[in-house]
C-alpha cells in the first residue's frame, strides 16, 4: 500500500519537475539568443549614421567658423589653453578618429561576445578543456545547453539508488557505462530499453528520464523488501529547478537591458564625438 502511495506522489512531483526543467531549457535558450543578437542590424545603424553625420557635419563646420571669427576678433584667445586653436584642433582630430574607429570597436565587441558564447571560451578557462573536449562540448552540448543544464541538475536528485541496489558510487553518475549489466538485471526488458535511451543519450532529456515506467520501477532486494530502483528526491528537485529558472530569467533581463543600452549608444556615438570639437562644452 505504501509503495502505491509513493508511486502516485512520485508521478505527481515528476510532472512539476518536467514543467520546471522545461522552463529552464526555454529560458536558457532565450538567454543565448538575446546574448548573441543585437537590437539593431548594421544596415540600420549605417542608415541612421549617414543621416546624422550630415546634420552633425553642418554643426561642426558652423562651430569651427564661429571659433575662427572669434580668434580674428580676439587674437588673445587663439593660444588660450581651454578655448584656443590647439584645443579646437585636438577636439577636431579626436572627433574624426573616433567616428572612424568606434563602429569597428562595436563590431569587434559583438564578434568577441559571439566567439565567447559559441566557442565556450569561459568553459575552456575554468575547466581546462583540450581541443577535442571543447569540440565535443561546443557541438550538441552548446546547441542544447539548456537541456544539458536541466538534465545535469536533475541527475543530482534522480539517479539509481546505489545503496538499495548495492552498486558502486560511479553507477549514480554514469549508470550506462559503469553498471550496465547490474541494472539490466533489475529492470524489466522494455523498461530497461527506455532507461538505456534516457540515460545513454547526451545530452539527456528530462522528460525521458522521468518516464513513469523508469520512475516507478521496483526491485526486490535480498531481504525480500520492494524498493525503487531510482532514488528520486522530489520537492527539492523542483525547488532547485525553480531557483535556476529564476536566476536565468534575471540574467535574461540583465542581458536584454545591456543589449538595448549598447545598441542605443552605438546609434548616438557620433553626437558626443562631434561635440568634443567644442573645447568648453564638449565633455558635458
PDB file of N, CA, C and O in Angstrom, residues 181-239:
ATOM      1  N   UNK A 181      25.277  -3.954 -16.743  1.00  0.00           N
ATOM      2  CA  UNK A 181      24.800  -5.327 -16.557  1.00  0.00           C
ATOM      3  C   UNK A 181      23.999  -5.483 -15.269  1.00  0.00           C
ATOM      4  O   UNK A 181      22.968  -6.170 -15.237  1.00  0.00           O
ATOM      5  N   UNK A 182      24.482  -4.836 -14.186  1.00  0.00           N
ATOM      6  CA  UNK A 182      23.783  -4.938 -12.905  1.00  0.00           C
ATOM      7  C   UNK A 182      22.391  -4.318 -12.978  1.00  0.00           C
ATOM      8  O   UNK A 182      21.422  -4.868 -12.435  1.00  0.00           O
ATOM      9  N   UNK A 183      22.281  -3.177 -13.636  1.00  0.00           N
ATOM     10  CA  UNK A 183      20.981  -2.523 -13.753  1.00  0.00           C
ATOM     11  C   UNK A 183      20.050  -3.283 -14.690  1.00  0.00           C
ATOM     12  O   UNK A 183      18.841  -3.352 -14.457  1.00  0.00           O
ATOM     13  N   UNK A 184      20.604  -3.848 -15.727  1.00  0.00           N
ATOM     14  CA  UNK A 184      19.781  -4.581 -16.698  1.00  0.00           C
ATOM     15  C   UNK A 184      19.064  -5.747 -16.042  1.00  0.00           C
ATOM     16  O   UNK A 184      17.931  -6.095 -16.397  1.00  0.00           O
ATOM     17  N   UNK A 185      19.707  -6.340 -15.044  1.00  0.00           N
ATOM     18  CA  UNK A 185      19.088  -7.462 -14.321  1.00  0.00           C
ATOM     19  C   UNK A 185      17.904  -7.009 -13.484  1.00  0.00           C
ATOM     20  O   UNK A 185      16.970  -7.779 -13.241  1.00  0.00           O
ATOM     21  N   UNK A 186      17.929  -5.763 -13.051  1.00  0.00           N
ATOM     22  CA  UNK A 186      16.909  -5.280 -12.124  1.00  0.00           C
ATOM     23  C   UNK A 186      15.713  -4.640 -12.850  1.00  0.00           C
ATOM     24  O   UNK A 186      14.606  -4.616 -12.318  1.00  0.00           O
ATOM     25  N   UNK A 187      15.929  -4.107 -14.039  1.00  0.00           N
ATOM     26  CA  UNK A 187      14.833  -3.547 -14.837  1.00  0.00           C
ATOM     27  C   UNK A 187      14.186  -4.642 -15.683  1.00  0.00           C
ATOM     28  O   UNK A 187      14.843  -5.596 -16.093  1.00  0.00           O
ATOM     29  N   UNK A 188      12.895  -4.477 -15.952  1.00  0.00           N
ATOM     30  CA  UNK A 188      12.243  -5.342 -16.933  1.00  0.00           C
ATOM     31  C   UNK A 188      12.731  -4.963 -18.329  1.00  0.00           C
ATOM     32  O   UNK A 188      13.220  -3.860 -18.546  1.00  0.00           O
ATOM     33  N   UNK A 189      12.559  -5.866 -19.284  1.00  0.00           N
ATOM     34  CA  UNK A 189      13.094  -5.679 -20.628  1.00  0.00           C
ATOM     35  C   UNK A 189      12.738  -4.361 -21.272  1.00  0.00           C
ATOM     36  O   UNK A 189      13.616  -3.584 -21.681  1.00  0.00           O
ATOM     37  N   UNK A 190      11.449  -4.030 -21.369  1.00  0.00           N
ATOM     38  CA  UNK A 190      11.017  -2.802 -22.029  1.00  0.00           C
ATOM     39  C   UNK A 190      11.431  -1.563 -21.244  1.00  0.00           C
ATOM     40  O   UNK A 190      11.790  -0.534 -21.817  1.00  0.00           O
ATOM     41  N   UNK A 191      11.369  -1.679 -19.928  1.00  0.00           N
ATOM     42  CA  UNK A 191      11.761  -0.540 -19.089  1.00  0.00           C
ATOM     43  C   UNK A 191      13.258  -0.281 -19.213  1.00  0.00           C
ATOM     44  O   UNK A 191      13.708   0.867 -19.234  1.00  0.00           O
ATOM     45  N   UNK A 192      14.035  -1.363 -19.309  1.00  0.00           N
ATOM     46  CA  UNK A 192      15.482  -1.207 -19.489  1.00  0.00           C
ATOM     47  C   UNK A 192      15.792  -0.484 -20.792  1.00  0.00           C
ATOM     48  O   UNK A 192      16.688   0.372 -20.847  1.00  0.00           O
ATOM     49  N   UNK A 193      15.074  -0.782 -21.845  1.00  0.00           N
ATOM     50  CA  UNK A 193      15.281  -0.098 -23.118  1.00  0.00           C
ATOM     51  C   UNK A 193      15.023   1.403 -22.979  1.00  0.00           C
ATOM     52  O   UNK A 193      15.774   2.227 -23.510  1.00  0.00           O
ATOM     53  N   UNK A 194      13.958   1.751 -22.251  1.00  0.00           N
ATOM     54  CA  UNK A 194      13.657   3.169 -22.018  1.00  0.00           C
ATOM     55  C   UNK A 194      14.762   3.822 -21.192  1.00  0.00           C
ATOM     56  O   UNK A 194      15.191   4.949 -21.477  1.00  0.00           O
ATOM     57  N   UNK A 195      15.217   3.098 -20.163  1.00  0.00           N
ATOM     58  CA  UNK A 195      16.261   3.636 -19.297  1.00  0.00           C
ATOM     59  C   UNK A 195      17.545   3.855 -20.086  1.00  0.00           C
ATOM     60  O   UNK A 195      18.207   4.895 -19.951  1.00  0.00           O
ATOM     61  N   UNK A 196      17.891   2.899 -20.919  1.00  0.00           N
ATOM     62  CA  UNK A 196      19.113   2.997 -21.714  1.00  0.00           C
ATOM     63  C   UNK A 196      19.054   4.183 -22.678  1.00  0.00           C
ATOM     64  O   UNK A 196      20.047   4.884 -22.882  1.00  0.00           O
ATOM     65  N   UNK A 197      17.880   4.401 -23.249  1.00  0.00           N
ATOM     66  CA  UNK A 197      17.708   5.543 -24.159  1.00  0.00           C
ATOM     67  C   UNK A 197      17.788   6.863 -23.405  1.00  0.00           C
ATOM     68  O   UNK A 197      18.453   7.813 -23.839  1.00  0.00           O
ATOM     69  N   UNK A 198      17.113   6.916 -22.240  1.00  0.00           N
ATOM     70  CA  UNK A 198      17.048   8.167 -21.474  1.00  0.00           C
ATOM     71  C   UNK A 198      18.398   8.554 -20.894  1.00  0.00           C
ATOM     72  O   UNK A 198      18.775   9.735 -20.913  1.00  0.00           O
ATOM     73  N   UNK A 199      19.144   7.573 -20.364  1.00  0.00           N
ATOM     74  CA  UNK A 199      20.398   7.882 -19.668  1.00  0.00           C
ATOM     75  C   UNK A 199      21.632   7.651 -20.538  1.00  0.00           C
ATOM     76  O   UNK A 199      22.739   8.006 -20.131  1.00  0.00           O
ATOM     77  N   UNK A 200      21.440   7.107 -21.712  1.00  0.00           N
ATOM     78  CA  UNK A 200      22.580   6.863 -22.592  1.00  0.00           C
ATOM     79  C   UNK A 200      22.715   7.879 -23.695  1.00  0.00           C
ATOM     80  O   UNK A 200      23.684   7.858 -24.451  1.00  0.00           O
ATOM     81  N   UNK A 201      21.750   8.785 -23.821  1.00  0.00           N
ATOM     82  CA  UNK A 201      21.781   9.832 -24.839  1.00  0.00           C
ATOM     83  C   UNK A 201      22.310  11.118 -24.223  1.00  0.00           C
ATOM     84  O   UNK A 201      21.898  11.497 -23.132  1.00  0.00           O
ATOM     85  N   UNK A 202      23.222  11.761 -24.913  1.00  0.00           N
ATOM     86  CA  UNK A 202      23.776  13.030 -24.429  1.00  0.00           C
ATOM     87  C   UNK A 202      23.446  14.155 -25.389  1.00  0.00           C
ATOM     88  O   UNK A 202      23.682  14.021 -26.586  1.00  0.00           O
ATOM     89  N   UNK A 203      22.917  15.283 -24.931  1.00  0.00           N
ATOM     90  CA  UNK A 203      22.500  15.500 -23.549  1.00  0.00           C
ATOM     91  C   UNK A 203      21.199  14.769 -23.249  1.00  0.00           C
ATOM     92  O   UNK A 203      20.382  14.551 -24.131  1.00  0.00           O
ATOM     93  N   UNK A 204      21.024  14.400 -21.991  1.00  0.00           N
ATOM     94  CA  UNK A 204      19.820  13.682 -21.586  1.00  0.00           C
ATOM     95  C   UNK A 204      18.597  14.590 -21.636  1.00  0.00           C
ATOM     96  O   UNK A 204      18.721  15.808 -21.534  1.00  0.00           O
ATOM     97  N   UNK A 205      17.462  13.960 -21.804  1.00  0.00           N
ATOM     98  CA  UNK A 205      16.203  14.684 -21.830  1.00  0.00           C
ATOM     99  C   UNK A 205      15.445  14.396 -20.536  1.00  0.00           C
ATOM    100  O   UNK A 205      15.216  13.234 -20.193  1.00  0.00           O
ATOM    101  N   UNK A 206      15.073  15.452 -19.822  1.00  0.00           N
ATOM    102  CA  UNK A 206      14.415  15.281 -18.521  1.00  0.00           C
ATOM    103  C   UNK A 206      13.093  14.531 -18.663  1.00  0.00           C
ATOM    104  O   UNK A 206      12.742  13.703 -17.822  1.00  0.00           O
ATOM    105  N   UNK A 207      12.360  14.804 -19.730  1.00  0.00           N
ATOM    106  CA  UNK A 207      11.088  14.104 -19.947  1.00  0.00           C
ATOM    107  C   UNK A 207      11.303  12.596 -20.072  1.00  0.00           C
ATOM    108  O   UNK A 207      10.541  11.794 -19.517  1.00  0.00           O
ATOM    109  N   UNK A 208      12.339  12.200 -20.811  1.00  0.00           N
ATOM    110  CA  UNK A 208      12.639  10.773 -20.956  1.00  0.00           C
ATOM    111  C   UNK A 208      13.127  10.180 -19.645  1.00  0.00           C
ATOM    112  O   UNK A 208      12.798   9.038 -19.302  1.00  0.00           O
ATOM    113  N   UNK A 209      13.915  10.950 -18.908  1.00  0.00           N
ATOM    114  CA  UNK A 209      14.432  10.457 -17.627  1.00  0.00           C
ATOM    115  C   UNK A 209      13.296  10.186 -16.643  1.00  0.00           C
ATOM    116  O   UNK A 209      13.337   9.212 -15.883  1.00  0.00           O
ATOM    117  N   UNK A 210      12.288  11.067 -16.651  1.00  0.00           N
ATOM    118  CA  UNK A 210      11.183  10.951 -15.700  1.00  0.00           C
ATOM    119  C   UNK A 210      10.009  10.152 -16.258  1.00  0.00           C
ATOM    120  O   UNK A 210       8.873  10.323 -15.806  1.00  0.00           O
ATOM    121  N   UNK A 211      10.289   9.301 -17.226  1.00  0.00           N
ATOM    122  CA  UNK A 211       9.243   8.410 -17.736  1.00  0.00           C
ATOM    123  C   UNK A 211       8.661   7.596 -16.580  1.00  0.00           C
ATOM    124  O   UNK A 211       9.403   7.106 -15.713  1.00  0.00           O
ATOM    125  N   UNK A 212       7.341   7.448 -16.565  1.00  0.00           N
ATOM    126  CA  UNK A 212       6.676   6.783 -15.442  1.00  0.00           C
ATOM    127  C   UNK A 212       7.164   5.374 -15.186  1.00  0.00           C
ATOM    128  O   UNK A 212       7.292   4.943 -14.024  1.00  0.00           O
ATOM    129  N   UNK A 213       7.474   4.632 -16.243  1.00  0.00           N
ATOM    130  CA  UNK A 213       7.933   3.253 -16.074  1.00  0.00           C
ATOM    131  C   UNK A 213       9.302   3.208 -15.397  1.00  0.00           C
ATOM    132  O   UNK A 213       9.560   2.343 -14.547  1.00  0.00           O
ATOM    133  N   UNK A 214      10.188   4.129 -15.788  1.00  0.00           N
ATOM    134  CA  UNK A 214      11.517   4.188 -15.153  1.00  0.00           C
ATOM    135  C   UNK A 214      11.396   4.699 -13.731  1.00  0.00           C
ATOM    136  O   UNK A 214      11.999   4.151 -12.790  1.00  0.00           O
ATOM    137  N   UNK A 215      10.619   5.750 -13.565  1.00  0.00           N
ATOM    138  CA  UNK A 215      10.468   6.403 -12.261  1.00  0.00           C
ATOM    139  C   UNK A 215       9.977   5.438 -11.193  1.00  0.00           C
ATOM    140  O   UNK A 215      10.493   5.420 -10.065  1.00  0.00           O
ATOM    141  N   UNK A 216       8.983   4.626 -11.527  1.00  0.00           N
ATOM    142  CA  UNK A 216       8.351   3.756 -10.525  1.00  0.00           C
ATOM    143  C   UNK A 216       8.745   2.289 -10.653  1.00  0.00           C
ATOM    144  O   UNK A 216       8.070   1.414 -10.121  1.00  0.00           O
ATOM    145  N   UNK A 217       9.836   2.032 -11.370  1.00  0.00           N
ATOM    146  CA  UNK A 217      10.325   0.652 -11.462  1.00  0.00           C
ATOM    147  C   UNK A 217      10.809   0.186 -10.096  1.00  0.00           C
ATOM    148  O   UNK A 217      11.492   0.932  -9.376  1.00  0.00           O
ATOM    149  N   UNK A 218      10.440  -1.016  -9.691  1.00  0.00           N
ATOM    150  CA  UNK A 218      10.807  -1.549  -8.372  1.00  0.00           C
ATOM    151  C   UNK A 218      11.597  -2.849  -8.519  1.00  0.00           C
ATOM    152  O   UNK A 218      11.608  -3.483  -9.581  1.00  0.00           O
ATOM    153  N   UNK A 219      12.197  -3.235  -7.407  1.00  0.00           N
ATOM    154  CA  UNK A 219      13.029  -4.455  -7.378  1.00  0.00           C
ATOM    155  C   UNK A 219      12.985  -5.010  -5.956  1.00  0.00           C
ATOM    156  O   UNK A 219      12.935  -4.253  -4.983  1.00  0.00           O
ATOM    157  N   UNK A 220      13.010  -6.300  -5.845  1.00  0.00           N
ATOM    158  CA  UNK A 220      13.028  -6.936  -4.526  1.00  0.00           C
ATOM    159  C   UNK A 220      14.460  -7.242  -4.131  1.00  0.00           C
ATOM    160  O   UNK A 220      15.165  -7.972  -4.845  1.00  0.00           O
ATOM    161  N   UNK A 221      14.883  -6.678  -3.003  1.00  0.00           N
ATOM    162  CA  UNK A 221      16.256  -6.912  -2.565  1.00  0.00           C
ATOM    163  C   UNK A 221      16.388  -8.278  -1.889  1.00  0.00           C
ATOM    164  O   UNK A 221      15.420  -9.052  -1.797  1.00  0.00           O
ATOM    165  N   UNK A 222      17.551  -8.553  -1.387  1.00  0.00           N
ATOM    166  CA  UNK A 222      17.824  -9.877  -0.812  1.00  0.00           C
ATOM    167  C   UNK A 222      17.027 -10.130   0.461  1.00  0.00           C
ATOM    168  O   UNK A 222      16.842 -11.281   0.867  1.00  0.00           O
ATOM    169  N   UNK A 223      16.548  -9.061   1.090  1.00  0.00           N
ATOM    170  CA  UNK A 223      15.720  -9.225   2.290  1.00  0.00           C
ATOM    171  C   UNK A 223      14.244  -9.409   1.945  1.00  0.00           C
ATOM    172  O   UNK A 223      13.415  -9.555   2.849  1.00  0.00           O
ATOM    173  N   UNK A 224      13.926  -9.359   0.657  1.00  0.00           N
ATOM    174  CA  UNK A 224      12.532  -9.532   0.236  1.00  0.00           C
ATOM    175  C   UNK A 224      11.727  -8.247   0.237  1.00  0.00           C
ATOM    176  O   UNK A 224      10.522  -8.272  -0.020  1.00  0.00           O
ATOM    177  N   UNK A 225      12.385  -7.112   0.497  1.00  0.00           N
ATOM    178  CA  UNK A 225      11.685  -5.825   0.506  1.00  0.00           C
ATOM    179  C   UNK A 225      11.615  -5.256  -0.922  1.00  0.00           C
ATOM    180  O   UNK A 225      12.558  -5.393  -1.710  1.00  0.00           O
ATOM    181  N   UNK A 226      10.500  -4.613  -1.222  1.00  0.00           N
ATOM    182  CA  UNK A 226      10.338  -3.973  -2.527  1.00  0.00           C
ATOM    183  C   UNK A 226      10.864  -2.546  -2.446  1.00  0.00           C
ATOM    184  O   UNK A 226      10.415  -1.751  -1.612  1.00  0.00           O
ATOM    185  N   UNK A 227      11.835  -2.225  -3.299  1.00  0.00           N
ATOM    186  CA  UNK A 227      12.457  -0.897  -3.282  1.00  0.00           C
ATOM    187  C   UNK A 227      12.422  -0.304  -4.698  1.00  0.00           C
ATOM    188  O   UNK A 227      12.354  -1.035  -5.697  1.00  0.00           O
ATOM    189  N   UNK A 228      12.438   1.007  -4.754  1.00  0.00           N
ATOM    190  CA  UNK A 228      12.508   1.675  -6.049  1.00  0.00           C
ATOM    191  C   UNK A 228      13.931   1.587  -6.587  1.00  0.00           C
ATOM    192  O   UNK A 228      14.900   1.791  -5.847  1.00  0.00           O
ATOM    193  N   UNK A 229      14.043   1.331  -7.863  1.00  0.00           N
ATOM    194  CA  UNK A 229      15.366   1.284  -8.485  1.00  0.00           C
ATOM    195  C   UNK A 229      15.967   2.684  -8.557  1.00  0.00           C
ATOM    196  O   UNK A 229      17.157   2.873  -8.337  1.00  0.00           O
ATOM    197  N   UNK A 230      15.121   3.660  -8.842  1.00  0.00           N
ATOM    198  CA  UNK A 230      15.598   5.033  -8.960  1.00  0.00           C
ATOM    199  C   UNK A 230      15.353   5.808  -7.668  1.00  0.00           C
ATOM    200  O   UNK A 230      14.238   5.846  -7.148  1.00  0.00           O
ATOM    201  N   UNK A 231      16.408   6.424  -7.171  1.00  0.00           N
ATOM    202  CA  UNK A 231      16.305   7.292  -5.998  1.00  0.00           C
ATOM    203  C   UNK A 231      15.880   8.677  -6.468  1.00  0.00           C
ATOM    204  O   UNK A 231      16.604   9.328  -7.228  1.00  0.00           O
ATOM    205  N   UNK A 232      14.732   9.142  -6.035  1.00  0.00           N
ATOM    206  CA  UNK A 232      14.148  10.396  -6.524  1.00  0.00           C
ATOM    207  C   UNK A 232      13.867  11.312  -5.347  1.00  0.00           C
ATOM    208  O   UNK A 232      12.978  11.073  -4.542  1.00  0.00           O
ATOM    209  N   UNK A 233      14.649  12.389  -5.246  1.00  0.00           N
ATOM    210  CA  UNK A 233      14.471  13.360  -4.162  1.00  0.00           C
ATOM    211  C   UNK A 233      13.549  14.467  -4.659  1.00  0.00           C
ATOM    212  O   UNK A 233      13.985  15.557  -5.040  1.00  0.00           O
ATOM    213  N   UNK A 234      12.257  14.163  -4.689  1.00  0.00           N
ATOM    214  CA  UNK A 234      11.321  15.164  -5.194  1.00  0.00           C
ATOM    215  C   UNK A 234      11.148  16.307  -4.197  1.00  0.00           C
ATOM    216  O   UNK A 234      11.658  16.250  -3.085  1.00  0.00           O
ATOM    217  N   UNK A 235      10.459  17.314  -4.573  1.00  0.00           N
ATOM    218  CA  UNK A 235      10.295  18.602  -3.886  1.00  0.00           C
ATOM    219  C   UNK A 235      11.598  19.404  -3.963  1.00  0.00           C
ATOM    220  O   UNK A 235      11.608  20.535  -4.449  1.00  0.00           O
ATOM    221  N   UNK A 236      12.706  18.818  -3.486  1.00  0.00           N
ATOM    222  CA  UNK A 236      13.981  19.533  -3.558  1.00  0.00           C
ATOM    223  C   UNK A 236      14.411  19.747  -5.010  1.00  0.00           C
ATOM    224  O   UNK A 236      14.982  20.783  -5.349  1.00  0.00           O
ATOM    225  N   UNK A 237      14.143  18.750  -5.853  1.00  0.00           N
ATOM    226  CA  UNK A 237      14.482  18.893  -7.270  1.00  0.00           C
ATOM    227  C   UNK A 237      13.671  20.025  -7.894  1.00  0.00           C
ATOM    228  O   UNK A 237      14.200  20.822  -8.674  1.00  0.00           O
ATOM    229  N   UNK A 238      12.391  20.116  -7.541  1.00  0.00           N
ATOM    230  CA  UNK A 238      11.534  21.169  -8.084  1.00  0.00           C
ATOM    231  C   UNK A 238      11.994  22.545  -7.594  1.00  0.00           C
ATOM    232  O   UNK A 238      12.068  23.500  -8.378  1.00  0.00           O
ATOM    233  N   UNK A 239      12.296  22.645  -6.313  1.00  0.00           N
ATOM    234  CA  UNK A 239      12.747  23.925  -5.751  1.00  0.00           C
ATOM    235  C   UNK A 239      14.050  24.376  -6.398  1.00  0.00           C
ATOM    236  O   UNK A 239      14.220  25.557  -6.721  1.00  0.00           O
TER     237      UNK A 239
END
